[in-house]
RNA sequence: GCCGUCGUAGCUCAGUUGGUUAGAGCGUCUGACUGUGGCUCAGAAGGCCAUAGGUUCGAAUCCUAUCGGCGGUACCA
């Protein structure tokens, strides 16, 4: 040992076969839905230059907050904005060990991939917002965040399953995002009543705040961050936090934003109207009546109306997609419609409390993300399923029904017969039956059957010299044995029922029959 | 990060106001059953009571720090 006991890093997990299977089925089913909408599967690397990933660079004050990053062991040229190599006074190319970071989502790498492809064109001025190519892709895989607090379903390494459309400003793409999320979740196996896609528009929020005198990215962000908590602390709670602050249930003091009470009241009053669920048309009506002619607000509202029209035309009612004017989404980069999916499934925790995991998908429109890398505004929209959180939820709520086929186990009695064991195994595998020969060191039959039991093997094959000479195989139906084990009375009789001798040349067909019942 | 709370066998937990040798159930292993798991019976192993200090004649129990879990809060591209 080198000063470290074997253990995994906090927030990282070993994935067992059952969870792997569940995750695989989630990704497969949702991916097929994405493909139905014309998205193609791409992958990008886990590591990226930190500069490309966003503003989260080490060595700045935002340091490593939330990201895993380090220096590239290899030195490479430093580039200027126009893509040419930076040179020092002696005209040598400036080399550096660039900062490298593990991706914290799949959207930033998408922006990099898109921007990388078009960089030269953009430098030559051949690329404009107008002719930026349309690009649709979906992608899944692990992303990494250096989270301080790890809730159930929240990890430092976790999978996301994204789809994005780059190169369109049409909010039809946003409407489609909501439809896709709904379709995907239902294909994965969620009931229509067990989730809700909720939609809002940042332009409406921003416009509203502007009308009451809150503008500028920082002020807006501060307020939005508090509004985002409305689900948790209610309208009253956010009023306090906007103003003087409040004390929470644990007695901790939460500092307020210190806004003028009349402004805080206006904000509270606005959201008060949306605390109960309303139909999309009611919300549109409601928002229209609140519209004082602010440009952003009007634009956002028009987009929402368009989204509603598309959803209606496509047959997505309020059971699937709702408008929810208090949805903010934490991410700073959203510029228009935002959406998230709330799971309504519940589970009981170890203390017997009924719990939810909350949001399982999120997305929205981010018209500025590619611009940061390319200098040209390229509109984009997309969404992501939090695969691991969803899997956790499916397991906890008892909705994870993946079937795992375990292999037939061939018990080993005699090394001399190993050739025969291999031959049986090959025959079964050729017939598509997954088969395993017991290679454990301890060969007591108890051990071997115990292993088969643990692996959940449906069948165990016993072949010793007796059977070999007689040209038979003893086939033990472990699955049937398990079913009968409750009613076991007479051991010998029970053994007779679950075990039979099968002629060697009929083995494959008998096993296939056994497995299919 | 901050506040609170908890930490006793592999797991779930008992453990009296500080008092001798720290318990149970489940699981594991062994045997009854030398080629037959689950049922049954008999037995065994397994603990520096999270770690490190301190208080005390005496600490699983009280105090402090650290680490880990949980809850809340903050942050979340």
XYZ file of C-alpha atoms (C1' of nucleotides) in Angstrom:
594
model
C 0.000 0.000 0.000
C 1.197 3.466 -0.837
C -0.493 5.591 1.735
C -3.829 4.942 0.175
C -6.329 2.267 0.888
C -8.150 0.876 -2.140
C -11.253 2.954 -2.478
C -12.976 5.105 -4.998
C -13.031 8.857 -5.135
C -16.006 10.454 -3.481
C -18.845 11.036 -5.882
C -17.585 8.368 -8.284
C -19.220 4.986 -8.489
C -18.720 1.430 -9.580
C -21.604 0.436 -11.800
C -22.945 -3.076 -11.352
C -24.402 -5.137 -14.199
C -28.003 -4.328 -13.317
C -27.418 -0.590 -13.312
C -25.356 -0.848 -16.470
C -28.197 -2.659 -18.156
C -30.714 -0.092 -16.983
C -28.555 2.768 -18.155
C -27.993 1.100 -21.477
C -31.690 0.628 -22.040
C -32.442 4.246 -21.109
C -29.815 5.537 -23.512
C -30.890 3.192 -26.271
C -34.589 3.979 -26.066
C -34.152 7.732 -25.813
C -31.509 7.692 -28.526
C -33.929 6.003 -30.877
C -36.456 8.747 -30.236
C -33.832 11.380 -30.943
C -33.045 9.662 -34.227
C -36.706 9.717 -35.155
C -36.427 13.485 -35.037
C -33.347 13.514 -37.219
C -30.548 13.738 -34.697
C -27.363 11.789 -35.379
C -25.079 10.299 -32.804
C -21.764 12.045 -32.202
C -19.147 11.738 -29.505
C -16.579 14.191 -28.299
C -13.587 13.723 -25.996
C -13.857 13.780 -22.238
C -10.984 16.270 -22.044
C -11.010 19.674 -23.673
C -8.903 22.787 -23.522
C -10.295 24.692 -20.595
C -10.476 27.843 -22.696
C -12.872 26.151 -25.036
C -15.086 24.883 -22.299
C -16.032 28.250 -20.971
C -15.128 30.834 -18.466
C -14.169 28.310 -15.838
C -10.441 28.533 -15.925
C -8.112 27.613 -13.162
C -5.855 30.415 -11.976
C -8.705 32.863 -12.206
C -10.952 33.539 -9.292
C -13.566 31.279 -10.679
C -10.904 28.648 -10.273
C -11.734 25.098 -10.559
C -15.005 25.849 -9.006
C -16.869 22.855 -10.092
C -14.449 21.550 -12.695
C -11.660 19.054 -12.713
C -8.764 20.652 -14.470
C -5.028 20.371 -14.799
C -2.136 21.325 -17.006
C -1.561 19.536 -20.261
C 1.728 17.612 -19.839
C 2.589 18.581 -23.407
C 3.522 22.116 -24.425
C 1.796 23.603 -27.418
C 1.709 26.941 -29.182
C -0.321 29.784 -27.812
C -2.640 31.273 -30.409
C -3.881 34.751 -31.062
C -7.511 35.565 -31.666
C -7.078 35.317 -35.415
C -5.734 31.800 -35.104
C -2.081 32.596 -35.773
C 0.675 31.541 -33.389
C 1.766 33.998 -30.774
C 5.478 34.904 -30.996
C 7.786 36.511 -28.473
C 10.270 39.350 -29.078
C 12.783 36.983 -30.643
C 10.112 35.681 -32.956
C 9.926 32.321 -31.233
C 6.532 30.718 -30.972
C 5.281 31.027 -27.419
C 4.675 27.575 -25.975
C 2.618 26.695 -22.947
C 1.167 23.833 -21.012
C -2.441 24.692 -21.621
C -5.146 24.160 -19.090
C -7.137 21.037 -19.728
C -10.484 20.336 -18.138
C -12.839 17.434 -17.982
C -16.121 18.276 -19.649
C -18.809 19.347 -17.208
C -21.588 19.025 -19.759
C -22.019 18.028 -23.395
C -23.163 21.377 -24.688
C -19.897 23.251 -24.363
C -18.017 20.519 -26.287
C -20.709 20.703 -28.960
C -20.100 24.412 -29.301
C -16.379 23.713 -29.595
C -16.901 21.046 -32.221
C -19.150 23.288 -34.277
C -16.843 26.269 -33.866
C -13.731 24.243 -34.704
C -15.294 23.131 -37.965
C -16.149 26.670 -38.987
C -13.273 28.599 -37.477
C -11.308 29.211 -40.657
C -14.413 30.331 -42.531
C -15.298 32.706 -39.745
C -11.787 34.150 -39.855
C -12.122 34.774 -43.559
C -15.446 36.467 -43.033
C -17.260 33.863 -45.054
C -19.437 32.864 -42.171
C -22.342 34.923 -40.919
C -25.228 34.257 -38.603
C -27.378 33.932 -41.668
C -25.423 31.194 -43.417
C -24.317 29.285 -40.343
C -25.032 25.653 -41.187
C -27.770 23.682 -39.499
C -26.400 20.903 -37.326
C -28.273 18.375 -35.222
C -26.627 15.823 -33.032
C -27.268 13.748 -29.976
C -24.653 12.541 -27.569
C -24.384 10.672 -24.302
C -21.624 9.904 -21.898
C -20.073 10.844 -18.600
C -19.549 14.425 -17.530
C -17.631 15.566 -14.492
C -18.382 18.162 -11.871
C -16.537 18.838 -8.685
C -19.656 19.007 -6.556
C -19.318 19.915 -2.917
C -22.518 18.314 -1.786
C -23.664 14.966 -3.040
C -27.389 14.333 -2.792
C -29.029 11.057 -3.686
C -28.824 10.872 -7.457
C -26.145 13.533 -7.597
C -22.628 12.454 -8.407
C -19.336 13.863 -9.576
C -19.262 11.568 -12.550
C -22.601 11.141 -14.223
C -24.129 10.653 -17.620
C -26.023 13.107 -19.686
C -27.982 12.395 -22.832
C -28.200 15.519 -24.952
C -29.728 16.528 -28.220
C -29.147 19.937 -29.725
C -29.952 21.856 -32.841
C -27.377 24.439 -33.848
C -28.037 27.041 -36.493
C -31.673 27.910 -36.104
C -33.323 30.747 -34.239
C -36.755 29.345 -34.904
C -38.464 28.478 -31.647
C -40.083 25.571 -33.413
C -36.890 23.803 -32.429
C -37.707 24.588 -28.812
C -41.223 23.262 -29.164
C -39.722 20.164 -30.687
C -37.306 19.815 -27.779
C -40.266 19.537 -25.434
C -41.947 16.986 -27.656
C -38.767 14.950 -27.833
C -38.313 14.959 -24.068
C -41.876 13.823 -23.633
C -41.564 11.096 -26.259
C -38.230 9.927 -24.917
C -39.407 9.632 -21.333
C -42.484 7.713 -22.363
C -40.413 5.406 -24.523
C -38.128 4.814 -21.587
C -41.202 3.690 -19.723
C -42.490 6.621 -17.713
C -46.259 6.936 -17.530
C -47.862 10.039 -18.893
C -48.791 11.127 -15.395
C -45.388 10.606 -13.895
C -43.594 13.571 -15.441
C -44.229 17.090 -16.657
C -42.305 19.141 -19.174
C -42.371 22.747 -18.005
C -41.601 25.630 -20.302
C -40.827 29.266 -19.764
C -38.989 32.015 -21.594
C -36.076 33.946 -20.191
C -37.068 36.904 -22.313
C -40.328 37.160 -20.424
C -38.558 37.048 -17.078
C -35.967 39.508 -18.209
C -38.573 41.826 -19.707
C -40.663 41.739 -16.573
C -37.686 42.574 -14.387
C -36.782 45.399 -16.732
C -40.210 46.949 -16.325
C -39.792 47.104 -12.576
C -36.345 48.591 -12.857
C -34.064 45.587 -12.588
C -31.642 45.307 -15.448
C -28.077 44.360 -16.155
C -26.753 40.836 -16.106
C -25.705 40.840 -12.478
C -28.869 42.271 -10.965
C -30.981 40.084 -13.142
C -28.954 37.010 -12.243
C -29.234 37.686 -8.533
C -32.970 38.000 -8.736
C -33.418 35.003 -11.005
C -31.372 32.835 -8.704
C -33.849 33.547 -5.946
C -36.886 33.100 -8.135
C -35.508 29.713 -9.121
C -36.140 28.571 -5.564
C -39.824 29.326 -5.661
C -40.742 25.648 -5.705
C -38.898 25.116 -2.515
C -39.565 28.206 -0.449
C -42.718 29.665 -2.000
C -43.631 33.199 -2.934
C -43.301 34.353 0.636
C -39.824 32.883 0.918
C -38.574 34.617 -2.189
C -40.064 37.924 -1.048
C -37.967 37.686 2.101
C -34.852 36.756 0.215
C -35.325 39.580 -2.232
C -35.646 41.955 0.654
C -34.196 41.504 4.081
C -33.365 37.828 4.139
C -34.889 35.080 6.183
C -34.238 32.312 8.628
C -34.734 28.807 7.332
C -36.114 25.785 9.145
C -32.709 24.839 10.493
C -32.254 28.301 11.918
C -29.607 29.292 9.396
C -29.671 32.911 8.369
C -30.035 33.499 4.664
C -28.992 36.943 3.615
C -31.408 38.885 1.480
C -30.746 40.832 -1.651
C -31.838 44.041 0.011
C -34.218 45.170 -2.706
C -36.674 47.939 -2.105
C -39.774 46.416 -0.463
C -42.106 47.735 -3.147
C -40.037 46.038 -5.830
C -39.859 42.807 -3.888
C -43.591 43.015 -3.528
C -44.073 43.490 -7.239
C -41.962 40.441 -7.955
C -43.841 38.404 -5.383
C -47.143 39.565 -6.814
C -46.126 38.575 -10.295
C -45.262 35.021 -9.374
C -48.191 34.694 -7.019
C -50.359 34.437 -10.115
C -48.570 31.374 -11.345
C -48.398 29.268 -8.221
C -51.261 27.063 -9.241
C -51.279 25.048 -12.408
C -53.080 26.613 -15.321
C -53.576 25.644 -18.906
C -51.164 27.006 -21.479
C -53.812 29.285 -22.955
C -54.706 30.648 -19.531
C -51.086 31.457 -18.877
C -50.728 33.125 -22.247
C -53.804 35.178 -21.473
C -52.485 35.998 -18.052
C -49.098 37.079 -19.382
C -50.737 39.130 -22.153
C -52.678 41.068 -19.572
C -49.440 41.783 -17.714
C -47.657 42.966 -20.816
C -46.907 46.630 -20.547
C -45.282 46.806 -23.944
C -41.765 45.881 -22.935
C -39.918 44.718 -26.002
C -38.313 41.633 -24.503
C -41.453 40.627 -22.727
C -43.490 40.893 -25.904
C -40.942 38.950 -27.890
C -40.820 36.205 -25.276
C -44.568 36.000 -25.108
C -44.852 35.741 -28.881
C -42.385 32.882 -28.809
C -44.394 31.139 -26.151
C -47.529 31.516 -28.235
C -45.760 30.012 -31.205
C -44.571 27.114 -29.101
C -48.097 26.546 -27.870
C -49.414 26.491 -31.429
C -46.884 23.894 -32.470
C -47.526 21.738 -29.426
C -51.229 21.894 -30.062
C -50.871 21.056 -33.719
C -48.715 18.076 -32.797
C -51.096 16.844 -30.140
C -49.105 17.571 -26.989
C -51.571 18.688 -24.344
C -51.116 19.954 -20.809
C -50.697 16.466 -19.469
C -47.323 16.461 -21.171
C -46.125 20.030 -21.637
C -47.026 22.927 -19.362
C -46.074 26.565 -19.227
C -44.548 27.562 -15.949
C -43.508 31.225 -15.733
C -41.346 30.716 -12.650
C -38.951 28.261 -14.276
C -35.535 29.897 -14.532
C -32.861 27.194 -14.893
C -29.651 28.098 -13.183
C -27.431 28.195 -16.218
C -26.385 31.631 -17.229
C -26.170 30.946 -20.902
C -29.848 30.532 -21.682
C -31.237 33.319 -23.810
C -34.800 32.350 -24.684
C -37.135 29.467 -24.025
C -36.098 27.209 -21.156
C -37.577 23.878 -20.217
C -37.185 21.281 -17.567
C -38.869 18.061 -16.705
C -40.154 17.455 -13.268
C -40.564 13.875 -12.256
C -43.673 13.170 -10.258
C -42.513 9.719 -9.194
C -41.944 9.259 -5.510
C -40.050 6.820 -3.363
C -39.612 6.226 0.343
C -36.165 6.731 1.777
C -34.547 4.674 4.511
C -36.351 6.690 7.141
C -39.722 6.121 5.550
C -40.137 9.632 4.178
C -41.784 10.093 0.818
C -39.374 11.795 -1.541
C -38.942 13.029 -5.083
C -35.812 13.661 -7.089
C -37.222 16.690 -8.844
C -35.809 17.742 -12.157
C -34.608 14.958 -14.454
C -34.162 16.891 -17.699
C -33.283 20.415 -18.595
C -32.663 22.502 -21.624
C -33.294 25.658 -23.489
C -32.107 28.085 -26.088
C -28.569 29.395 -25.916
C -27.924 31.799 -28.718
C -24.605 33.035 -27.373
C -22.602 29.898 -26.726
C -20.965 29.446 -30.101
C -20.396 33.172 -30.404
C -17.948 33.016 -27.520
C -15.670 30.771 -29.560
C -16.370 32.038 -33.050
C -17.276 35.660 -32.606
C -20.369 35.075 -34.693
C -23.748 34.574 -33.199
C -25.065 31.117 -33.984
C -28.429 30.352 -32.430
C -28.902 26.942 -30.845
C -31.292 25.040 -28.641
C -31.339 21.663 -27.023
C -31.979 19.646 -23.921
C -30.504 16.921 -21.833
C -31.714 13.959 -19.839
C -29.895 13.409 -16.558
C -29.397 9.716 -17.190
C -28.019 8.695 -13.825
C -30.518 10.666 -11.853
C -33.286 9.167 -13.945
C -31.897 5.668 -13.395
C -31.649 6.309 -9.679
C -35.240 7.417 -9.713
C -36.380 4.368 -11.654
C -34.629 2.086 -9.196
C -35.817 3.883 -6.076
C -39.398 4.142 -7.256
C -39.489 0.506 -8.326
C -39.860 1.301 -12.005
C -36.619 -0.218 -13.186
C -37.646 -3.402 -14.861
C -34.643 -4.653 -16.719
C -34.302 -8.338 -17.297
C -30.859 -9.806 -17.161
C -30.079 -13.143 -18.683
C -27.611 -15.091 -16.631
C -25.489 -17.827 -18.166
C -26.008 -21.566 -17.885
C -23.341 -22.908 -15.548
C -21.379 -26.068 -16.306
C -20.072 -27.575 -13.090
C -16.590 -29.016 -13.148
C -16.014 -32.389 -11.488
C -13.089 -33.732 -13.256
C -10.228 -32.068 -15.111
C -10.082 -35.019 -17.477
C -13.519 -34.035 -18.704
C -12.597 -30.410 -19.362
C -12.591 -31.100 -23.078
C -16.156 -32.338 -22.839
C -17.188 -29.297 -20.783
C -15.721 -27.009 -23.418
C -17.484 -28.924 -26.133
C -20.851 -28.592 -24.391
C -20.239 -24.917 -23.822
C -19.370 -24.375 -27.472
C -22.498 -26.176 -28.627
C -24.684 -24.097 -26.359
C -23.006 -20.837 -27.343
C -23.415 -21.663 -30.987
C -27.093 -22.068 -30.270
C -27.103 -18.610 -28.700
C -27.209 -19.760 -25.084
C -24.763 -17.911 -22.887
C -22.803 -20.486 -21.000
C -20.124 -20.406 -18.370
C -17.789 -23.131 -17.127
C -16.980 -22.972 -13.441
C -13.340 -22.033 -12.992
C -13.347 -21.362 -9.274
C -10.617 -22.832 -7.139
C -12.931 -24.563 -4.698
C -14.776 -27.251 -6.569
C -17.105 -28.708 -3.997
C -20.459 -29.044 -5.679
C -21.933 -26.897 -2.948
C -19.608 -24.137 -3.955
C -20.432 -24.487 -7.599
C -24.171 -24.468 -7.029
C -23.798 -21.600 -4.629
C -21.981 -19.671 -7.330
C -24.686 -20.495 -9.864
C -27.265 -19.272 -7.398
C -25.426 -16.038 -6.793
C -25.065 -15.426 -10.522
C -28.732 -16.166 -10.940
C -28.021 -18.941 -13.415
C -31.198 -20.544 -14.717
C -29.650 -23.970 -15.214
C -26.669 -25.942 -13.973
C -25.210 -28.835 -15.927
C -23.618 -31.700 -14.037
C -21.402 -34.110 -15.833
C -19.064 -36.483 -14.061
C -17.570 -39.755 -15.103
C -20.862 -41.581 -14.389
C -22.789 -39.392 -16.773
C -20.000 -39.359 -19.293
C -19.923 -43.129 -19.522
C -23.683 -43.303 -19.818
C -23.751 -40.586 -22.457
C -25.985 -38.341 -20.432
C -25.896 -34.953 -18.671
C -27.647 -34.187 -15.423
C -29.586 -30.978 -15.929
C -30.636 -29.087 -12.849
C -33.332 -26.459 -13.264
C -32.231 -23.822 -10.787
C -34.998 -21.467 -11.726
C -37.666 -24.040 -10.989
C -35.762 -24.955 -7.851
C -35.957 -21.394 -6.664
C -39.653 -21.249 -7.315
C -40.214 -24.462 -5.381
C -37.861 -23.647 -2.554
C -40.597 -22.183 -0.392
C -42.617 -25.347 -0.459
C -39.690 -27.644 0.096
C -40.501 -30.549 2.364
C -38.747 -33.639 1.229
C -35.308 -32.952 -0.079
C -35.017 -36.049 -2.233
C -38.385 -35.570 -3.823
C -37.610 -31.958 -4.488
C -34.335 -32.891 -6.072
C -36.130 -35.288 -8.367
C -38.424 -32.591 -9.604
C -35.754 -30.071 -10.494
C -33.195 -32.439 -11.910
C -33.254 -34.771 -14.825
C -30.906 -36.845 -16.916
C -30.747 -35.830 -20.528
C -29.100 -37.728 -23.356
C -25.926 -35.928 -24.319
C -26.988 -35.444 -27.943
C -30.280 -33.818 -26.935
C -28.657 -31.387 -24.536
C -28.902 -28.243 -26.625
C -32.532 -28.626 -27.578
C -33.550 -29.505 -24.011
C -31.753 -26.464 -22.619
C -33.265 -24.168 -25.202
C -36.688 -25.444 -24.336
C -36.028 -25.014 -20.638
C -34.944 -21.425 -21.081
C -37.933 -20.438 -23.138
C -40.689 -21.486 -20.841
C -18.319 26.339 2.038
C -21.615 27.252 6.564
C -25.175 25.222 10.453
C -27.205 20.885 12.714
C -26.981 15.698 13.580
C -25.042 10.859 13.660
C -20.630 7.181 13.462
C -20.904 0.127 17.855
C -19.348 -7.090 13.666
C -19.983 -7.604 6.255
C -25.463 -5.448 6.946
C -29.554 -3.583 10.365
C -29.373 -2.135 15.100
C -29.327 -2.952 21.157
C -25.905 -1.176 24.890
C -29.337 1.816 31.494
C -27.294 8.385 35.170
C -19.502 6.826 32.899
C -18.517 0.714 36.203
C -15.749 -5.465 35.194
C -15.315 -10.094 29.752
C -19.514 -5.109 24.238
C -24.706 -8.029 22.614
C -28.809 -9.671 19.055
C -30.852 -10.664 14.233
C -29.427 -11.304 9.271
C -25.282 -12.659 6.348
C -20.478 -15.522 6.137
C -17.855 -20.056 7.205
C -17.708 -25.305 9.130
C -20.172 -29.898 10.141
C -24.680 -33.294 9.985
C -24.810 -34.290 3.778
C -17.298 -37.944 1.153
C -21.425 -35.776 -6.407
C -26.178 -31.808 -5.019
C -27.121 -24.611 -2.850
C -31.957 -23.069 -0.765
C -35.276 -26.085 4.469
C -33.620 -27.902 9.352
C -30.153 -28.628 13.360
C -25.297 -27.970 15.821
C -21.057 -25.009 16.048
C -17.325 -21.184 14.651
C -15.141 -16.882 12.934
C -15.894 -11.830 12.870
C -14.977 -5.400 17.032
C -8.550 -0.639 18.777
C -16.978 0.859 19.767
C -14.730 6.078 12.831
C -9.598 8.325 13.928
C -6.347 11.252 17.219
C -5.943 13.693 21.655
C -8.070 15.018 26.509
C -11.173 14.634 31.393
C -11.567 10.432 35.003
C -9.589 5.494 39.707
C -12.386 3.886 35.351
C -14.884 6.083 28.656
C -18.595 2.919 23.351
C -20.879 6.615 26.869
C -18.301 13.278 28.727
C -14.987 17.278 26.045
C -11.933 18.915 21.581
C -10.163 18.232 16.706
C -10.106 15.429 12.183
C -12.462 12.161 8.803
C -17.037 9.902 6.949
C -22.639 9.542 6.542
C -27.269 12.157 6.771
C -30.426 16.719 6.962
C -30.720 21.949 5.967
C -28.435 26.148 3.510
C -25.201 28.318 -0.183
C -23.202 27.356 -5.040
C -24.289 24.864 -9.679
C -21.280 26.598 -16.326
